[in-house]
Tab-separated table of C-alpha atoms in Angstrom:
chain	number	residue	atom	x	y	z
E	1	MET	CA	105.815	120.944	107.904
E	2	THR	CA	106.541	118.233	106.368
E	3	PHE	CA	108.070	114.512	107.235
E	4	THR	CA	110.303	112.263	104.798
E	5	THR	CA	110.097	109.158	107.036
E	6	THR	CA	113.254	107.917	107.886
E	7	THR	CA	112.156	104.498	109.367
E	8	ALA	CA	111.496	102.489	106.211
E	9	SER	CA	113.230	104.118	103.611
E	10	ASN	CA	114.229	100.701	101.472
E	11	ALA	CA	110.635	100.236	101.898
E	12	ILE	CA	109.146	103.812	100.410
E	13	SER	CA	111.797	103.080	97.093
E	14	SER	CA	110.551	99.778	96.612
E	15	ILE	CA	106.958	101.144	96.126
E	16	LYS	CA	107.691	104.388	94.532
E	17	SER	CA	106.480	103.150	90.921
E	18	SER	CA	104.276	101.878	92.662
E	19	TRP	CA	102.428	104.543	94.769
E	20	PRO	CA	100.100	106.509	92.861
E	21	GLN	CA	100.858	109.917	93.014
E	22	LEU	CA	99.471	111.220	96.498
E	23	GLN	CA	99.794	114.424	99.048
E	24	LEU	CA	98.748	113.155	102.128
E	25	THR	CA	97.722	115.782	104.995
E	26	LEU	CA	97.348	115.315	108.694
E	27	TYR	CA	96.176	117.725	111.236
E	28	GLY	CA	96.126	117.242	114.803
E	29	ASP	CA	98.292	118.302	117.540
E	30	LEU	CA	100.061	114.700	118.089
E	31	ASN	CA	99.217	114.403	122.481
E	32	MET	CA	96.849	113.991	121.196
E	33	ARG	CA	94.661	110.895	118.974
E	34	PRO	CA	96.646	111.700	115.822
E	35	PHE	CA	100.514	110.702	117.516
E	36	ARG	CA	98.704	106.984	115.638
E	37	ASN	CA	98.077	108.111	112.749
E	38	VAL	CA	101.591	109.579	112.910
E	39	TRP	CA	103.163	106.590	113.570
E	40	MET	CA	101.693	104.797	111.312
E	41	LEU	CA	102.254	107.037	109.144
E	42	GLU	CA	106.293	105.979	109.796
E	43	GLU	CA	105.671	102.285	109.765
E	44	ILE	CA	103.937	102.062	106.147
E	45	GLY	CA	107.298	104.745	104.997
E	46	VAL	CA	105.819	107.432	102.536
E	47	SER	CA	106.576	111.569	102.847
E	48	TYR	CA	102.957	113.047	104.107
E	49	HIS	CA	102.833	117.047	105.591
E	50	HIS	CA	101.341	117.379	109.271
E	51	VAL	CA	99.549	120.955	110.127
E	52	ASN	CA	99.706	121.309	113.917
E	53	CYS	CA	96.788	121.818	115.175
E	54	LYS	CA	94.013	122.321	118.216
E	55	PRO	CA	90.643	121.049	118.063
E	56	TRP	CA	87.698	123.450	117.305
E	57	SER	CA	91.156	125.063	115.755
E	58	LYS	CA	90.382	127.487	112.495
E	59	GLN	CA	92.036	125.039	110.892
E	60	ALA	CA	90.326	121.551	111.909
E	61	LYS	CA	87.547	123.166	111.531
E	62	ALA	CA	87.883	123.950	107.884
E	63	VAL	CA	88.991	120.168	107.540
E	64	HIS	CA	86.757	117.547	110.121
E	65	PRO	CA	82.933	118.790	110.627
E	66	LEU	CA	83.114	119.242	114.045
E	67	GLY	CA	86.171	121.015	114.153
E	68	LYS	CA	87.901	117.451	116.031
E	69	VAL	CA	90.964	115.644	114.944
E	70	PRO	CA	92.980	113.730	113.393
E	71	ALA	CA	91.749	114.381	109.872
E	72	LEU	CA	94.108	113.923	106.503
E	73	VAL	CA	93.622	115.045	103.504
E	74	VAL	CA	94.288	112.902	100.315
E	75	LYS	CA	95.068	114.898	97.043
E	76	ASP	CA	95.036	112.624	94.501
E	77	VAL	CA	97.055	114.851	91.584
E	78	ASP	CA	96.823	112.798	88.802
E	79	ASN	CA	93.360	112.372	88.684
E	80	GLN	CA	92.562	115.594	90.257
E	81	LYS	CA	89.703	114.285	93.560
E	82	GLN	CA	90.661	115.625	96.737
E	83	PHE	CA	88.419	113.633	99.952
E	84	THR	CA	88.983	113.884	103.213
E	85	ILE	CA	88.997	111.333	106.058
E	86	VAL	CA	88.400	111.325	110.082
E	87	GLU	CA	88.903	109.324	112.725
E	88	SER	CA	91.688	107.898	113.457
E	89	ALA	CA	91.386	104.182	113.428
E	90	ALA	CA	89.891	104.658	110.175
E	91	ILE	CA	92.420	107.155	108.763
E	92	ASN	CA	95.027	104.321	109.815
E	93	THR	CA	93.043	101.009	108.632
E	94	PHE	CA	93.204	103.388	104.912
E	95	LEU	CA	96.810	103.415	104.803
E	96	GLY	CA	97.571	99.755	105.521
E	97	ASP	CA	94.604	99.428	103.095
E	98	LEU	CA	96.275	101.362	100.118
E	99	VAL	CA	99.987	100.243	100.295
E	100	ARG	CA	98.667	96.483	100.527
E	101	GLU	CA	96.584	96.566	97.815
E	102	ILE	CA	99.725	98.543	95.991
E	103	ASP	CA	101.587	95.702	96.236
E	104	SER	CA	101.267	92.942	98.750
E	105	ASN	CA	104.270	91.566	98.725
E	106	LYS	CA	106.976	94.419	99.772
E	107	ARG	CA	108.002	95.045	102.959
E	108	THR	CA	105.930	98.238	104.433
E	109	ASN	CA	108.614	97.934	107.696
E	110	ASP	CA	111.616	97.092	108.576
E	111	ASP	CA	110.847	95.643	111.985
E	112	ALA	CA	108.692	94.045	109.716
E	113	GLY	CA	107.877	89.493	110.231
E	114	PRO	CA	107.253	87.447	106.312
E	115	SER	CA	103.811	87.511	107.163
E	116	GLU	CA	103.044	90.828	108.816
E	117	LEU	CA	100.169	92.368	107.402
E	118	LEU	CA	98.951	96.133	109.027
E	119	VAL	CA	95.816	95.745	107.554
E	120	PRO	CA	94.816	91.899	106.421
E	121	PRO	CA	93.215	91.815	103.194
E	122	PRO	CA	89.436	92.315	103.560
E	123	ALA	CA	86.885	89.350	103.354
E	124	THR	CA	88.966	86.989	105.654
E	125	HIS	CA	89.537	85.523	108.893
E	126	LEU	CA	92.139	87.886	109.890
E	127	ARG	CA	90.805	90.728	108.394
E	128	ALA	CA	87.542	89.785	110.576
E	129	LYS	CA	89.504	90.091	114.143
E	130	TYR	CA	91.006	93.020	112.834
E	131	ASP	CA	87.833	94.880	112.539
E	132	SER	CA	86.491	93.508	115.501
E	133	LEU	CA	89.215	94.367	117.687
E	134	THR	CA	89.543	97.786	116.035
E	135	LEU	CA	85.827	98.057	116.633
E	136	PHE	CA	86.351	97.257	119.970
E	137	ILE	CA	88.625	99.667	120.805
E	138	MET	CA	87.897	102.585	119.813
E	139	THR	CA	83.818	101.420	121.296
E	140	GLU	CA	85.021	100.180	125.121
E	141	LEU	CA	88.026	101.904	125.704
E	142	ASP	CA	89.023	105.050	123.375
E	143	SER	CA	85.233	106.762	123.675
E	144	GLN	CA	83.467	105.083	126.472
E	145	ALA	CA	86.163	105.233	129.316
E	146	LEU	CA	88.944	107.248	127.956
E	147	TRP	CA	87.439	109.743	126.392
E	148	ILE	CA	84.296	109.953	129.307
E	149	HIS	CA	88.005	110.649	132.122
E	150	ARG	CA	89.308	113.508	128.238
E	151	LYS	CA	85.841	114.735	129.414
E	152	HIS	CA	84.096	115.613	132.314
E	153	SER	CA	88.556	115.953	134.278
E	154	ASP	CA	90.396	117.383	131.927
E	155	LEU	CA	87.774	119.249	129.640
E	156	LYS	CA	85.237	119.648	132.746
E	157	ASP	CA	85.770	123.799	132.336
E	158	VAL	CA	84.177	122.881	128.723
E	159	PHE	CA	81.937	119.702	128.982
E	160	GLY	CA	81.493	119.724	133.263
E	161	GLU	CA	82.724	117.701	135.514
E	162	ALA	CA	80.417	114.326	136.383
E	163	PRO	CA	82.750	112.103	139.066
E	164	ILE	CA	80.433	109.345	138.538
E	165	ALA	CA	81.317	108.664	135.333
E	166	VAL	CA	84.483	109.593	135.780
E	167	THR	CA	84.996	106.806	137.895
E	168	GLU	CA	82.791	104.329	135.875
E	169	ALA	CA	84.751	104.483	133.126
E	170	LYS	CA	88.148	103.515	134.930
E	171	ARG	CA	86.117	100.741	135.421
E	172	GLN	CA	84.979	100.448	132.130
E	173	PHE	CA	88.696	100.481	131.101
E	174	GLU	CA	89.469	97.904	133.695
E	175	ASN	CA	86.882	95.071	132.259
E	176	ALA	CA	87.382	95.639	128.717
E	177	LEU	CA	91.524	96.083	128.613
E	178	ASP	CA	91.671	92.731	130.615
E	179	ALA	CA	88.976	91.642	127.477
E	180	ILE	CA	91.200	92.451	125.074
E	181	GLU	CA	94.828	91.611	126.929
E	182	ILE	CA	92.815	88.018	126.444
E	183	GLU	CA	93.398	87.921	122.794
E	184	LEU	CA	97.353	88.936	122.566
E	185	ASP	CA	98.545	86.156	120.310
E	186	ASP	CA	101.189	84.206	122.380
E	187	LYS	CA	103.672	83.235	119.132
E	188	SER	CA	103.345	86.240	118.016
E	189	GLY	CA	102.313	88.972	121.320
E	190	TYR	CA	100.835	91.053	119.138
E	191	LEU	CA	96.691	91.453	118.220
E	192	LEU	CA	96.529	89.180	115.307
E	193	GLU	CA	98.900	85.906	114.787
E	194	SER	CA	100.236	87.769	111.499
E	195	GLY	CA	102.134	90.250	114.147
E	196	PHE	CA	102.572	94.090	114.858
E	197	SER	CA	99.231	95.583	112.830
E	198	ALA	CA	97.210	98.870	112.611
E	199	CYS	CA	95.499	97.762	116.001
E	200	ASP	CA	98.281	97.196	117.774
E	201	ILE	CA	98.805	100.866	117.150
E	202	LEU	CA	95.301	102.249	119.174
E	203	LEU	CA	95.699	99.397	121.673
E	204	SER	CA	99.265	100.484	122.458
E	205	ASN	CA	98.326	104.116	122.717
E	206	CYS	CA	94.872	103.568	124.852
E	207	CYS	CA	97.493	101.897	127.160
E	208	PHE	CA	100.119	104.775	127.199
E	209	TRP	CA	96.515	107.547	128.170
E	210	ALA	CA	95.866	105.805	130.417
E	211	GLN	CA	99.059	105.173	132.229
E	212	GLN	CA	99.437	109.176	131.535
E	213	ILE	CA	95.996	109.726	132.933
E	214	GLY	CA	97.116	107.139	135.990
E	215	TRP	CA	95.019	105.175	135.262
E	216	LEU	CA	97.363	102.363	134.763
E	217	ALA	CA	99.838	101.155	136.314
E	218	ARG	CA	103.925	101.683	134.314
E	219	SER	CA	105.493	98.597	135.576
E	220	PRO	CA	104.375	95.251	136.143
E	221	SER	CA	105.752	96.013	140.162
E	222	ASP	CA	104.432	99.982	140.986
E	223	GLU	CA	103.803	99.877	144.785
E	224	SER	CA	100.871	102.480	144.013
E	225	THR	CA	98.697	100.328	142.848
E	226	ILE	CA	98.450	97.990	145.854
E	227	SER	CA	94.849	99.076	146.878
E	228	THR	CA	91.866	97.575	148.403
E	229	ALA	CA	89.267	95.282	146.504
E	230	GLY	CA	86.533	97.977	145.310
E	231	ASP	CA	89.199	101.316	145.517
E	232	THR	CA	88.864	102.950	141.944
E	233	ALA	CA	91.170	106.213	143.144
E	234	MET	CA	94.839	102.948	142.214
E	235	PRO	CA	96.083	102.862	138.729
E	236	LYS	CA	95.079	98.688	137.738
E	237	SER	CA	98.460	97.341	137.616
E	238	LEU	CA	99.971	96.089	134.666
E	239	SER	CA	100.439	92.425	134.181
E	240	PRO	CA	104.014	90.870	132.764
E	241	LYS	CA	102.414	90.522	129.296
E	242	LEU	CA	100.746	93.650	128.972
E	243	ALA	CA	103.632	95.614	130.199
E	244	SER	CA	106.280	93.356	126.886
E	245	TYR	CA	103.599	94.181	124.863
E	246	LEU	CA	104.184	97.451	124.953
E	247	ALA	CA	107.146	97.542	125.972
E	248	GLN	CA	107.296	95.585	122.377
E	249	CYS	CA	104.862	98.442	120.980
E	250	ARG	CA	108.043	100.672	121.766
E	251	ARG	CA	110.830	99.496	120.696
E	252	ARG	CA	109.135	99.616	117.414
E	253	SER	CA	111.023	101.948	114.931
E	254	ALA	CA	108.445	104.094	113.423
E	255	PHE	CA	106.969	104.420	117.544
E	256	VAL	CA	110.238	106.185	117.865
E	257	LYS	CA	110.447	108.373	115.096
E	258	ALA	CA	106.791	109.678	115.430
E	259	ASN	CA	107.409	110.333	119.300
E	260	GLU	CA	110.733	112.226	117.996
E	261	LEU	CA	108.782	114.442	115.840
E	262	ARG	CA	106.020	114.834	118.896
E	263	LYS	CA	108.898	115.925	120.878
E	264	GLY	CA	109.326	118.087	118.794
E	265	GLN	CA	105.744	119.192	118.452
E	266	VAL	CA	106.717	120.130	121.861
E	267	SER	CA	109.052	121.812	121.757
E	268	GLU	CA	107.946	124.555	118.704
E	269	ARG	CA	105.050	124.883	121.019
E	270	LYS	CA	107.905	126.935	124.377
E	271	GLU	CA	110.147	127.976	121.975
E	272	HIS	CA	107.273	129.823	120.505
E	273	GLN	CA	105.647	130.869	124.157
E	274	ARG	CA	108.642	132.398	125.612
E	275	SER	CA	108.867	133.961	122.106
E	276	LYS	CA	105.538	136.071	123.474
E	277	ILE	CA	107.035	136.995	126.571
């Protein structure tokens, strides 16, 4: 399916003249990490094609060496070249760099403030912090925590059950979340002082993922978080600061559009399953 974003229609018209002739095709299930990339694509306001596919499917194996998702295939029509980017953080950083380099003075989203940069320029203080936070989120929150749960709980039939590893992964998540929450800027309300950026997509998505699996409370008043010290079975409490941060991320028009697309994908899948009965 091809999506032409409507969340940044003014931005599209302003960058059309300088946008290179690129065809963007994103591979992956929007209930997984590819959601982060659809959100970013909606933030920057460009047309793209989405191929809904699961990890290890024939379509995924065709564009990723390990058959994983997401993968973004970029076709340069003018120069008759094509390349593929894998890993959700790398894809979003590429997209942010691309839009910024085309015209750093043009708006990239109707929610954006005058100093907002989805991906800061290289060799700057902001870019150093962006890279640091992005790698921290992907290693400490995603791969060492949430992905361990996914592998050894949700996908235990494939990777094997490892309850001790999952328990330690939850502890890792809680410690890492405490560390990165400190980084939220009091003025901007986001991770960078300049405002919303691509690393906020990663952090908020990891938090939403944690809420779905019961690792993080859905609200500061969630009574299920009342537990004794050392209890690893209960969700981590949600601080008012983090709750406010996640709420403003959810309110972004690009997130709303991406979430609508995700829900549409779920509906299409259910309809397809019903048609087989």
